[in-house]
PDB file of C-alpha atoms in Angstrom:
ATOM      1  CA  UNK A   1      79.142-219.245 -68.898  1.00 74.00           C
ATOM      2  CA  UNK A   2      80.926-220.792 -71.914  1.00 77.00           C
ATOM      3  CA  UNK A   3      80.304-224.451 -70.549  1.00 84.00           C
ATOM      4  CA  UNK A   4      76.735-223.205 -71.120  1.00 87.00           C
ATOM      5  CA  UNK A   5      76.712-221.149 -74.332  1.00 89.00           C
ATOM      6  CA  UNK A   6      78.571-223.262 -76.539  1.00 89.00           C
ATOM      7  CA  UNK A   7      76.167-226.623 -76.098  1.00 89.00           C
ATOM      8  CA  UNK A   8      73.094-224.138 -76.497  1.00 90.00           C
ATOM      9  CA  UNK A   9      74.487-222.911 -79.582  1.00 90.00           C
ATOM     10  CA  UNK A  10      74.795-226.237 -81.044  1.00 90.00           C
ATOM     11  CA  UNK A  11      71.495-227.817 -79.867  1.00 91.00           C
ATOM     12  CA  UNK A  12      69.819-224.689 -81.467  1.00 88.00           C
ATOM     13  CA  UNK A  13      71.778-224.967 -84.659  1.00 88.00           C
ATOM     14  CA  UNK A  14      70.594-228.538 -84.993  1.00 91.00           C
ATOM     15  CA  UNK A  15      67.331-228.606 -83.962  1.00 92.00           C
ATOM     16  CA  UNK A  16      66.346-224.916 -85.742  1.00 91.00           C
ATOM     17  CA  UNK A  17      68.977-224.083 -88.416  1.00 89.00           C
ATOM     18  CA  UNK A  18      69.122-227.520 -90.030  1.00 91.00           C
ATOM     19  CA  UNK A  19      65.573-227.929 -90.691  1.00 93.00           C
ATOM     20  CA  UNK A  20      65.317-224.408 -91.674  1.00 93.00           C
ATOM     21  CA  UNK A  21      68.072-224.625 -94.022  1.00 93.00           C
ATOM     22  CA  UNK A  22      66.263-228.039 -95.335  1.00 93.00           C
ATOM     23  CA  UNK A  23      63.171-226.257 -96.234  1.00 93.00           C
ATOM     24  CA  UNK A  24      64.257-222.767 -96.914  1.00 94.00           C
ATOM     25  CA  UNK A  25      65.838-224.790-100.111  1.00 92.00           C
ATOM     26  CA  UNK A  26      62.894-227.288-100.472  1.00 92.00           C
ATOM     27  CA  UNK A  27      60.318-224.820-100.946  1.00 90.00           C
ATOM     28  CA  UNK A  28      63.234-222.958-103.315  1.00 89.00           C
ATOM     29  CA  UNK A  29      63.325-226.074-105.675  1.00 87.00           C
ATOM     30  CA  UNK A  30      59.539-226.570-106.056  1.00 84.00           C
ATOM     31  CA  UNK A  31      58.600-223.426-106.816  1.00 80.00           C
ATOM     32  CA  UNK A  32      61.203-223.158-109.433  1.00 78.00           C
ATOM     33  CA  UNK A  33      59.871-226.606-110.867  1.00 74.00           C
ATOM     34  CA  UNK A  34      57.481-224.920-112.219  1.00 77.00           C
ATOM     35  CA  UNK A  35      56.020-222.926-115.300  1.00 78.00           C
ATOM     36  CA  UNK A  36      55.027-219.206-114.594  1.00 81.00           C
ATOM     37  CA  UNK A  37      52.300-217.775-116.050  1.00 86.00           C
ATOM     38  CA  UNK A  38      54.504-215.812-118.505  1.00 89.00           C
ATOM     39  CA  UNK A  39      56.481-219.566-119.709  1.00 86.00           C
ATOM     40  CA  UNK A  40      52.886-220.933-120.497  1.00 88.00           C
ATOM     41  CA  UNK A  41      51.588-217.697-122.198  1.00 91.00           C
ATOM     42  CA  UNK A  42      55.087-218.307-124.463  1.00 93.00           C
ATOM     43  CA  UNK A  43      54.625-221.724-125.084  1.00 91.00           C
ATOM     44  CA  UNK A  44      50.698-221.189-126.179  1.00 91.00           C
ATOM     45  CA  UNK A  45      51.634-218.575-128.804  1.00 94.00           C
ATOM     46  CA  UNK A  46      54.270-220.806-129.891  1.00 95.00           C
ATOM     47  CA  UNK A  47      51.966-223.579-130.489  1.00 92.00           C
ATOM     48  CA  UNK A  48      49.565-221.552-132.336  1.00 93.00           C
ATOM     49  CA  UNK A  49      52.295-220.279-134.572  1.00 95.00           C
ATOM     50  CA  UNK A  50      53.829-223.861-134.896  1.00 92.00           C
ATOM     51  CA  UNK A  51      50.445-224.723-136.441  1.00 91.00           C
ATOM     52  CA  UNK A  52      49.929-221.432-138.952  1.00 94.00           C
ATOM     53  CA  UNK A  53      53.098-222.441-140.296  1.00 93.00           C
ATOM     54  CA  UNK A  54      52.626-226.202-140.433  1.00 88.00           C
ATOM     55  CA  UNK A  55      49.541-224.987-142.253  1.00 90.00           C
ATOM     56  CA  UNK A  56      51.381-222.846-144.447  1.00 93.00           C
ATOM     57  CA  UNK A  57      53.902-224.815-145.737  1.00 88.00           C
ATOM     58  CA  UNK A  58      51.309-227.795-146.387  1.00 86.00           C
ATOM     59  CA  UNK A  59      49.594-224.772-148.679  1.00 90.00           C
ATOM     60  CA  UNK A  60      52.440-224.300-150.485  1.00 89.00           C
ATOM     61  CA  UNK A  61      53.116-227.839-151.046  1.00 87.00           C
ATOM     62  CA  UNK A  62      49.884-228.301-152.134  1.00 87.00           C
ATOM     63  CA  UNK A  63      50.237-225.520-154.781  1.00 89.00           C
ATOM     64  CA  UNK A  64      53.884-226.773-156.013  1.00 90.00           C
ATOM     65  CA  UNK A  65      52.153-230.419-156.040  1.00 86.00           C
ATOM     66  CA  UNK A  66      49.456-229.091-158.689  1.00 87.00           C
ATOM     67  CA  UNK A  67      52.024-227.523-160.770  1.00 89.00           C
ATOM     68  CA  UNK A  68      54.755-229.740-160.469  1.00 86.00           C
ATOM     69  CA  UNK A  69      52.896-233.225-160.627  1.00 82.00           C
ATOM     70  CA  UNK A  70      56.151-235.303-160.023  1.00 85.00           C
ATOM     71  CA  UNK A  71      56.837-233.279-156.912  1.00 82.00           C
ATOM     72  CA  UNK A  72      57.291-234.890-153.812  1.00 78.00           C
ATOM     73  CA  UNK A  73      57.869-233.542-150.019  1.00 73.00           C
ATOM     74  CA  UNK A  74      61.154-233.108-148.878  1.00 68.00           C
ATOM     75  CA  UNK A  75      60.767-233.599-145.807  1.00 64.00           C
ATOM     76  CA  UNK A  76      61.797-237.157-144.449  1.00 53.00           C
ATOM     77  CA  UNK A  77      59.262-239.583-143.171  1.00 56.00           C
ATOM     78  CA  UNK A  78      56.811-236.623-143.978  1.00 57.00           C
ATOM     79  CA  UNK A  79      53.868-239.304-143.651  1.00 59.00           C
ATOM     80  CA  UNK A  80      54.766-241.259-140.213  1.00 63.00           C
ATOM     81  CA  UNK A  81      55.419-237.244-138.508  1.00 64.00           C
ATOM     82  CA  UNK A  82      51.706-236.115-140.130  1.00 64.00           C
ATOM     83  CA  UNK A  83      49.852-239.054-138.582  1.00 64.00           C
ATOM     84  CA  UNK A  84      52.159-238.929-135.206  1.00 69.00           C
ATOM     85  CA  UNK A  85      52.045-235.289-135.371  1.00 71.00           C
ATOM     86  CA  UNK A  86      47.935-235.792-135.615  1.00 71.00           C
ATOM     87  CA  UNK A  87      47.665-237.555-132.461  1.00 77.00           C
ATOM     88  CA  UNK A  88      50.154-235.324-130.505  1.00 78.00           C
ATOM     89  CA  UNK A  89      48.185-232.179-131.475  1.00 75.00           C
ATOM     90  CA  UNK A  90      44.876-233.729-130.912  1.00 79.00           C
ATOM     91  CA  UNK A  91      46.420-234.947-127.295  1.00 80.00           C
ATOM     92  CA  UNK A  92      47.485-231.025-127.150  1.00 77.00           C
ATOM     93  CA  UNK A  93      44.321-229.545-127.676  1.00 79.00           C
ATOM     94  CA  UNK A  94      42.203-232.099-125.582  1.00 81.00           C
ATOM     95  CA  UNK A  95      44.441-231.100-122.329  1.00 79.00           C
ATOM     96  CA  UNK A  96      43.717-227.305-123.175  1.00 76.00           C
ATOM     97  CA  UNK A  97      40.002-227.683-123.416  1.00 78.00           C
ATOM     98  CA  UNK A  98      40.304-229.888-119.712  1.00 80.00           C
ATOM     99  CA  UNK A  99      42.147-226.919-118.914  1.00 75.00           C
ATOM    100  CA  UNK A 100      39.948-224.298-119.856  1.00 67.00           C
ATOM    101  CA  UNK A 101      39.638-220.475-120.845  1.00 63.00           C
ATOM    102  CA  UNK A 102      42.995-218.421-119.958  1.00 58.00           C
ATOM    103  CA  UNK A 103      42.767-215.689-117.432  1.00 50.00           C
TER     104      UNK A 103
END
């Protein structure tokens, strides 16, 4: 009986628990490759409050820059991250309206 059990046991454990095992974890790792509804919900609101505040501060420079003519941004290579900035956000948006409404 045990000359019998034992190589049955290992055939099955090979042929049906390995490649179980292999996807069981496969499927595991692309599903958790992935954004949930919930992560791209977060990262739109963040976006749109990344750009009321980008829009605020340029507001308030603006108003310091028309009181305080010799005033200059702070901000390092505030020029070169405007026009990069530009594209990236123009990139942004043109991906969301391929994408479509949210539902």
């Amino acid at each position: 009986m045990e000359d019998v059990l034992v190589p049955m046991m290992a055939i099955g454990g090979i042929f049906i628990g390995l490649p179980w095992l292999v996807l069981h974890y496969v499927t595991k790792w692309k599903t958790a490759a992935t954004l949930t509804t919930d992560d791209e919900a977060l990262l739109d609101e963040l976006y749109q409050l990344a750009r009321r505040l980008e829009d605020r501060l340029e507001t308030v420079e603006r108003l310091v820059s028309t009181e305080h003519p010799e005033f200059r941004p702070g901000r390092i290579g505030h020029e070169q991250q405007i026009a990069q900035s530009g594209a990236d956000l123009a990139n942004f948006e043109s991906m969301l309206a391929k994408r479509g409404p949210r539902q």
